[in-house]
Amino acid sequence: MDVKKAIKYMLFSTLAFACMNVTVKYLKDVNTYQIVFFRSLGSLFFTFGFLIKNKIPIIGKKNTLLVLRAITGATSMLLFFMSVKYLSVGTAVSLRYLAPIFAAIFAVILLRERIKPLQWLFFIISFFGVLVLKGLDTQIHTTGLILVLLASILSGLVYVIISKIGKSEHPVVIVNYFMVIATVLGGVLSIGNWVTPKGTEWLFLSSLGVFGYIGQIFMTKAFQSATTNLIAPIKYVEVIFTACLGVLLFNEIYTFWNLLGIALIIGGMVLNVWYKGRKTKN
């Protein structure tokens, strides 16, 4: 176990995802369907290349679950990208990180898993953060909030589906299904809504898949290098990186209530990861 290397990998991953988030914000004049299309198509070059190079079967075994995971994930990504057009990127990313709460609820209903009382307390802390954002921060756009919460709910369902798939599928096979479905979804929806990108927008659209793939690869390496309970909390640094880039590039303003709400959301999630890791050790 190489903790220092794992931390470096995760920080690099969060920076790549943060760059992808602000790129989506920059492309505010480009249709969201096109953003999904280009982000997914860009990653397909890497996933297909990896599978072919390593002679890994592209089709997989649990096809129904793979397709269901891909459709759910693609819809979640579409809704999240839509929300970024209404919310500051840091706020949107922090709200998306509510997904583990919904994953826990789905796991209780669908997988009959049990959630410890203390975990529910941490979830309540995070939900209180949402209430602070919506109730006390006048900058929060209702449409953006609804979109990102729907994206989080679907992301939670994705976690459960991946849990059902288990280790029977190679991780890149799962990601490849996701990218194929998302490319088709974004492409089909773009047909009647196409907005021709201008100038540097082509470059930024092309970079989405690269940032997404780099983030995914280094996140995987991080989890392979150290235990989940040590590395998972660092994933939330993505919110800090994204918010800082939002301030620097778009002059976004974060009020006291905005920062408090984000802190409660992320704090509750980090406490949950820490508690789960401690219980696993015991």
Short mmCIF file of C-alpha atoms in Angstrom, two decimals:
data_model
loop_
_atom_site.label_atom_id
_atom_site.label_comp_id
_atom_site.label_asym_id
_atom_site.label_seq_id
_atom_site.Cartn_x
_atom_site.Cartn_y
_atom_site.Cartn_z
CA MET A 1 0.00 0.00 0.00
CA ASP A 2 1.51 3.32 -1.15
CA VAL A 3 -0.58 6.05 0.51
CA LYS A 4 1.48 9.00 -0.77
CA LYS A 5 1.23 7.81 -4.36
CA ALA A 6 -2.50 7.14 -3.93
CA ILE A 7 -3.08 10.68 -2.63
CA LYS A 8 -1.18 12.14 -5.62
CA TYR A 9 -3.27 10.02 -8.00
CA MET A 10 -6.53 11.13 -6.40
CA LEU A 11 -5.57 14.81 -6.36
CA PHE A 12 -4.66 14.59 -10.05
CA SER A 13 -7.97 12.86 -10.71
CA THR A 14 -9.99 15.53 -8.89
CA LEU A 15 -8.14 18.28 -10.79
CA ALA A 16 -8.96 16.60 -14.12
CA PHE A 17 -12.65 16.31 -13.19
CA ALA A 18 -12.64 19.94 -12.01
CA CYS A 19 -11.24 21.00 -15.39
CA MET A 20 -14.01 19.03 -17.08
CA ASN A 21 -16.63 20.74 -14.90
CA VAL A 22 -15.44 24.27 -15.69
CA THR A 23 -15.13 23.38 -19.37
CA VAL A 24 -18.84 22.48 -19.35
CA LYS A 25 -19.53 25.85 -17.71
CA TYR A 26 -17.46 27.62 -20.36
CA LEU A 27 -19.51 25.95 -23.10
CA LYS A 28 -22.70 27.64 -21.89
CA ASP A 29 -23.67 28.61 -25.47
CA VAL A 30 -23.34 25.03 -26.74
CA ASN A 31 -26.32 22.69 -26.48
CA THR A 32 -26.05 20.31 -23.50
CA TYR A 33 -26.85 17.32 -25.71
CA GLN A 34 -23.78 18.13 -27.80
CA ILE A 35 -21.65 18.43 -24.68
CA VAL A 36 -22.74 14.93 -23.60
CA PHE A 37 -22.03 13.65 -27.13
CA PHE A 38 -18.51 15.08 -27.37
CA ARG A 39 -17.60 14.21 -23.78
CA SER A 40 -18.62 10.57 -24.34
CA LEU A 41 -17.20 10.24 -27.85
CA GLY A 42 -13.84 11.55 -26.67
CA SER A 43 -13.62 8.90 -23.94
CA LEU A 44 -14.64 6.13 -26.34
CA PHE A 45 -11.30 6.42 -28.16
CA PHE A 46 -9.55 5.51 -24.90
CA THR A 47 -11.94 2.79 -23.67
CA PHE A 48 -12.19 0.98 -27.01
CA GLY A 49 -8.42 1.27 -27.46
CA PHE A 50 -7.77 -0.19 -24.01
CA LEU A 51 -10.17 -3.12 -24.51
CA ILE A 52 -8.81 -3.98 -27.96
CA LYS A 53 -5.15 -3.66 -26.88
CA ASN A 54 -5.67 -5.90 -23.87
CA LYS A 55 -7.95 -8.33 -25.78
CA ILE A 56 -10.80 -7.87 -23.31
CA PRO A 57 -14.27 -8.87 -24.67
CA ILE A 58 -16.21 -5.66 -25.35
CA ILE A 59 -19.69 -7.19 -25.02
CA GLY A 60 -19.34 -8.38 -21.42
CA LYS A 61 -21.52 -10.92 -19.60
CA LYS A 62 -24.28 -9.16 -17.65
CA ASN A 63 -25.58 -7.21 -20.64
CA THR A 64 -28.93 -6.15 -19.16
CA LEU A 65 -27.31 -4.65 -16.07
CA LEU A 66 -24.56 -3.07 -18.18
CA VAL A 67 -27.10 -1.35 -20.44
CA LEU A 68 -29.22 -0.28 -17.45
CA ARG A 69 -26.16 1.18 -15.73
CA ALA A 70 -25.19 2.99 -18.95
CA ILE A 71 -28.66 4.49 -19.53
CA THR A 72 -28.94 5.60 -15.89
CA GLY A 73 -25.43 7.07 -15.88
CA ALA A 74 -25.89 8.85 -19.22
CA THR A 75 -29.16 10.44 -18.05
CA SER A 76 -27.52 11.50 -14.79
CA MET A 77 -24.62 13.09 -16.69
CA LEU A 78 -27.02 14.94 -18.99
CA LEU A 79 -28.99 16.35 -16.05
CA PHE A 80 -25.79 17.37 -14.22
CA PHE A 81 -24.43 19.20 -17.27
CA MET A 82 -27.79 20.97 -17.61
CA SER A 83 -27.65 22.07 -13.96
CA VAL A 84 -24.21 23.67 -14.43
CA LYS A 85 -25.82 26.22 -16.75
CA TYR A 86 -27.99 27.42 -13.83
CA LEU A 87 -25.68 26.99 -10.81
CA SER A 88 -22.13 27.93 -9.92
CA VAL A 89 -19.95 24.92 -10.74
CA GLY A 90 -18.78 24.43 -7.15
CA THR A 91 -22.37 24.31 -5.88
CA ALA A 92 -23.45 21.91 -8.64
CA VAL A 93 -20.58 19.52 -7.92
CA SER A 94 -21.19 19.56 -4.15
CA LEU A 95 -24.90 18.79 -4.68
CA ARG A 96 -24.04 15.96 -7.04
CA TYR A 97 -22.06 14.40 -4.19
CA LEU A 98 -25.33 13.66 -2.42
CA ALA A 99 -25.43 10.51 -4.58
CA PRO A 100 -24.15 8.19 -1.79
CA ILE A 101 -27.24 9.06 0.28
CA PHE A 102 -29.55 7.96 -2.52
CA ALA A 103 -27.33 4.92 -3.12
CA ALA A 104 -27.80 3.93 0.53
CA ILE A 105 -31.59 4.35 0.24
CA PHE A 106 -31.69 2.25 -2.95
CA ALA A 107 -29.46 -0.37 -1.30
CA VAL A 108 -31.89 -0.66 1.62
CA ILE A 109 -34.86 -1.04 -0.74
CA LEU A 110 -33.34 -3.17 -3.50
CA LEU A 111 -30.46 -5.04 -1.84
CA ARG A 112 -31.87 -5.29 1.70
CA GLU A 113 -28.71 -3.74 3.11
CA ARG A 114 -28.70 -2.17 6.57
CA ILE A 115 -27.56 1.37 7.27
CA LYS A 116 -26.17 2.22 10.71
CA PRO A 117 -28.02 4.93 12.71
CA LEU A 118 -24.89 7.12 12.79
CA GLN A 119 -24.74 7.02 8.99
CA TRP A 120 -28.29 8.38 8.81
CA LEU A 121 -27.14 11.23 11.08
CA PHE A 122 -24.35 12.06 8.63
CA PHE A 123 -26.85 11.94 5.75
CA ILE A 124 -29.14 14.35 7.64
CA ILE A 125 -26.20 16.76 8.04
CA SER A 126 -25.69 16.72 4.28
CA PHE A 127 -29.39 17.19 3.57
CA PHE A 128 -29.40 20.12 6.00
CA GLY A 129 -26.68 21.61 3.81
CA VAL A 130 -29.12 21.48 0.86
CA LEU A 131 -31.75 23.25 2.97
CA VAL A 132 -29.22 25.95 3.88
CA LEU A 133 -28.35 26.41 0.20
CA LYS A 134 -31.95 26.65 -0.96
CA GLY A 135 -33.45 28.39 2.04
CA LEU A 136 -30.77 30.95 2.85
CA ASP A 137 -28.82 31.45 -0.38
CA THR A 138 -30.75 33.63 -2.82
CA GLN A 139 -28.32 32.72 -5.64
CA ILE A 140 -29.55 29.13 -5.88
CA HIS A 141 -31.65 28.65 -9.02
CA THR A 142 -34.62 26.30 -8.42
CA THR A 143 -34.39 24.67 -11.87
CA GLY A 144 -30.67 24.01 -11.41
CA LEU A 145 -31.27 22.56 -7.95
CA ILE A 146 -33.96 20.17 -9.23
CA LEU A 147 -31.79 19.05 -12.15
CA VAL A 148 -28.72 18.32 -10.02
CA LEU A 149 -30.77 16.50 -7.35
CA LEU A 150 -32.29 14.28 -10.06
CA ALA A 151 -28.76 13.66 -11.36
CA SER A 152 -27.67 12.68 -7.83
CA ILE A 153 -30.59 10.29 -7.41
CA LEU A 154 -29.71 8.54 -10.67
CA SER A 155 -26.02 8.45 -9.69
CA GLY A 156 -27.06 6.72 -6.47
CA LEU A 157 -28.90 4.12 -8.55
CA VAL A 158 -25.77 3.67 -10.68
CA TYR A 159 -23.78 2.73 -7.55
CA VAL A 160 -26.31 0.03 -6.70
CA ILE A 161 -26.33 -1.37 -10.25
CA ILE A 162 -22.53 -1.52 -10.28
CA SER A 163 -22.72 -3.34 -6.95
CA LYS A 164 -25.06 -5.89 -8.56
CA ILE A 165 -22.66 -6.30 -11.49
CA GLY A 166 -19.88 -6.96 -9.00
CA LYS A 167 -16.47 -8.15 -10.18
CA SER A 168 -17.88 -10.19 -13.05
CA GLU A 169 -17.10 -7.38 -15.50
CA HIS A 170 -13.87 -5.50 -16.17
CA PRO A 171 -14.20 -1.85 -15.00
CA VAL A 172 -13.34 -0.53 -18.48
CA VAL A 173 -16.11 -2.70 -20.00
CA ILE A 174 -18.59 -0.99 -17.66
CA VAL A 175 -17.25 2.47 -18.54
CA ASN A 176 -17.25 1.60 -22.26
CA TYR A 177 -20.95 0.65 -22.17
CA PHE A 178 -21.62 3.94 -20.39
CA MET A 179 -19.75 5.96 -23.02
CA VAL A 180 -21.40 4.14 -25.96
CA ILE A 181 -24.93 4.74 -24.63
CA ALA A 182 -24.12 8.34 -23.69
CA THR A 183 -22.68 9.01 -27.16
CA VAL A 184 -25.82 7.61 -28.81
CA LEU A 185 -28.11 9.51 -26.41
CA GLY A 186 -26.26 12.80 -26.89
CA GLY A 187 -26.01 12.29 -30.65
CA VAL A 188 -29.69 11.49 -31.18
CA LEU A 189 -30.86 14.39 -28.99
CA SER A 190 -28.47 16.76 -30.77
CA ILE A 191 -30.02 16.12 -34.21
CA GLY A 192 -32.84 18.62 -33.83
CA ASN A 193 -30.97 20.92 -31.42
CA TRP A 194 -27.56 21.31 -33.05
CA VAL A 195 -25.69 24.56 -32.42
CA THR A 196 -22.50 24.84 -34.48
CA PRO A 197 -19.56 25.50 -32.11
CA LYS A 198 -17.46 28.59 -32.78
CA GLY A 199 -13.69 29.10 -32.58
CA THR A 200 -12.14 27.62 -29.44
CA GLU A 201 -15.41 25.87 -28.51
CA TRP A 202 -14.31 22.98 -30.76
CA LEU A 203 -11.09 22.62 -28.75
CA PHE A 204 -12.91 22.69 -25.41
CA LEU A 205 -15.50 20.17 -26.61
CA SER A 206 -12.69 17.85 -27.68
CA SER A 207 -10.99 18.20 -24.27
CA LEU A 208 -14.04 16.97 -22.31
CA GLY A 209 -13.43 13.29 -23.07
CA VAL A 210 -9.72 13.63 -22.30
CA PHE A 211 -10.33 15.24 -18.90
CA GLY A 212 -13.03 12.68 -18.07
CA TYR A 213 -10.86 9.72 -19.00
CA ILE A 214 -7.77 11.03 -17.16
CA GLY A 215 -9.89 11.63 -14.06
CA GLN A 216 -11.31 8.12 -14.22
CA ILE A 217 -7.94 6.43 -14.76
CA PHE A 218 -6.14 8.21 -11.92
CA MET A 219 -9.09 7.68 -9.57
CA THR A 220 -8.91 3.94 -10.31
CA LYS A 221 -5.14 3.94 -9.71
CA ALA A 222 -5.65 5.74 -6.39
CA PHE A 223 -8.12 3.14 -5.13
CA GLN A 224 -5.78 0.37 -6.28
CA SER A 225 -2.87 1.90 -4.34
CA ALA A 226 -4.50 2.35 -0.91
CA THR A 227 -7.63 1.47 1.06
CA THR A 228 -10.93 3.13 0.21
CA ASN A 229 -11.46 4.77 3.61
CA LEU A 230 -8.12 6.61 3.27
CA ILE A 231 -8.58 7.75 -0.33
CA ALA A 232 -12.33 8.29 -0.80
CA PRO A 233 -12.53 11.51 1.31
CA ILE A 234 -9.90 13.13 -0.96
CA LYS A 235 -12.35 12.79 -3.85
CA TYR A 236 -14.29 15.71 -2.37
CA VAL A 237 -11.33 18.01 -3.06
CA GLU A 238 -12.91 18.18 -6.53
CA VAL A 239 -15.43 20.64 -5.05
CA ILE A 240 -12.63 22.93 -3.84
CA PHE A 241 -10.74 22.79 -7.15
CA THR A 242 -13.93 23.39 -9.13
CA ALA A 243 -15.08 26.29 -6.93
CA CYS A 244 -11.66 27.96 -7.13
CA LEU A 245 -11.59 27.63 -10.91
CA GLY A 246 -15.14 29.01 -11.03
CA VAL A 247 -14.05 32.10 -9.09
CA LEU A 248 -10.90 32.61 -11.20
CA LEU A 249 -12.41 31.99 -14.63
CA PHE A 250 -16.04 33.08 -14.30
CA ASN A 251 -15.91 35.52 -11.35
CA GLU A 252 -18.41 33.35 -9.49
CA ILE A 253 -19.35 34.59 -6.04
CA TYR A 254 -19.85 32.27 -3.05
CA THR A 255 -21.80 33.75 -0.15
CA PHE A 256 -21.43 32.71 3.48
CA TRP A 257 -24.61 30.59 3.25
CA ASN A 258 -23.41 29.05 0.02
CA LEU A 259 -20.11 28.00 1.58
CA LEU A 260 -21.84 26.78 4.76
CA GLY A 261 -24.25 24.64 2.75
CA ILE A 262 -21.41 23.15 0.69
CA ALA A 263 -19.40 22.48 3.87
CA LEU A 264 -22.33 20.65 5.48
CA ILE A 265 -22.94 18.53 2.37
CA ILE A 266 -19.30 17.53 1.96
CA GLY A 267 -18.74 17.21 5.72
CA GLY A 268 -21.62 14.76 6.09
CA MET A 269 -20.33 12.69 3.15
CA VAL A 270 -16.74 12.61 4.44
CA LEU A 271 -17.93 11.54 7.90
CA ASN A 272 -19.94 8.75 6.30
CA VAL A 273 -16.91 7.48 4.35
CA TRP A 274 -14.75 7.68 7.48
CA TYR A 275 -17.32 5.81 9.59
CA LYS A 276 -17.81 3.07 6.98
CA GLY A 277 -14.04 2.61 6.74
CA ARG A 278 -13.73 2.33 10.52
CA LYS A 279 -16.58 -0.18 10.76
CA THR A 280 -14.99 -2.27 8.00
CA LYS A 281 -11.71 -2.38 9.93
CA ASN A 282 -13.49 -3.47 13.08
#
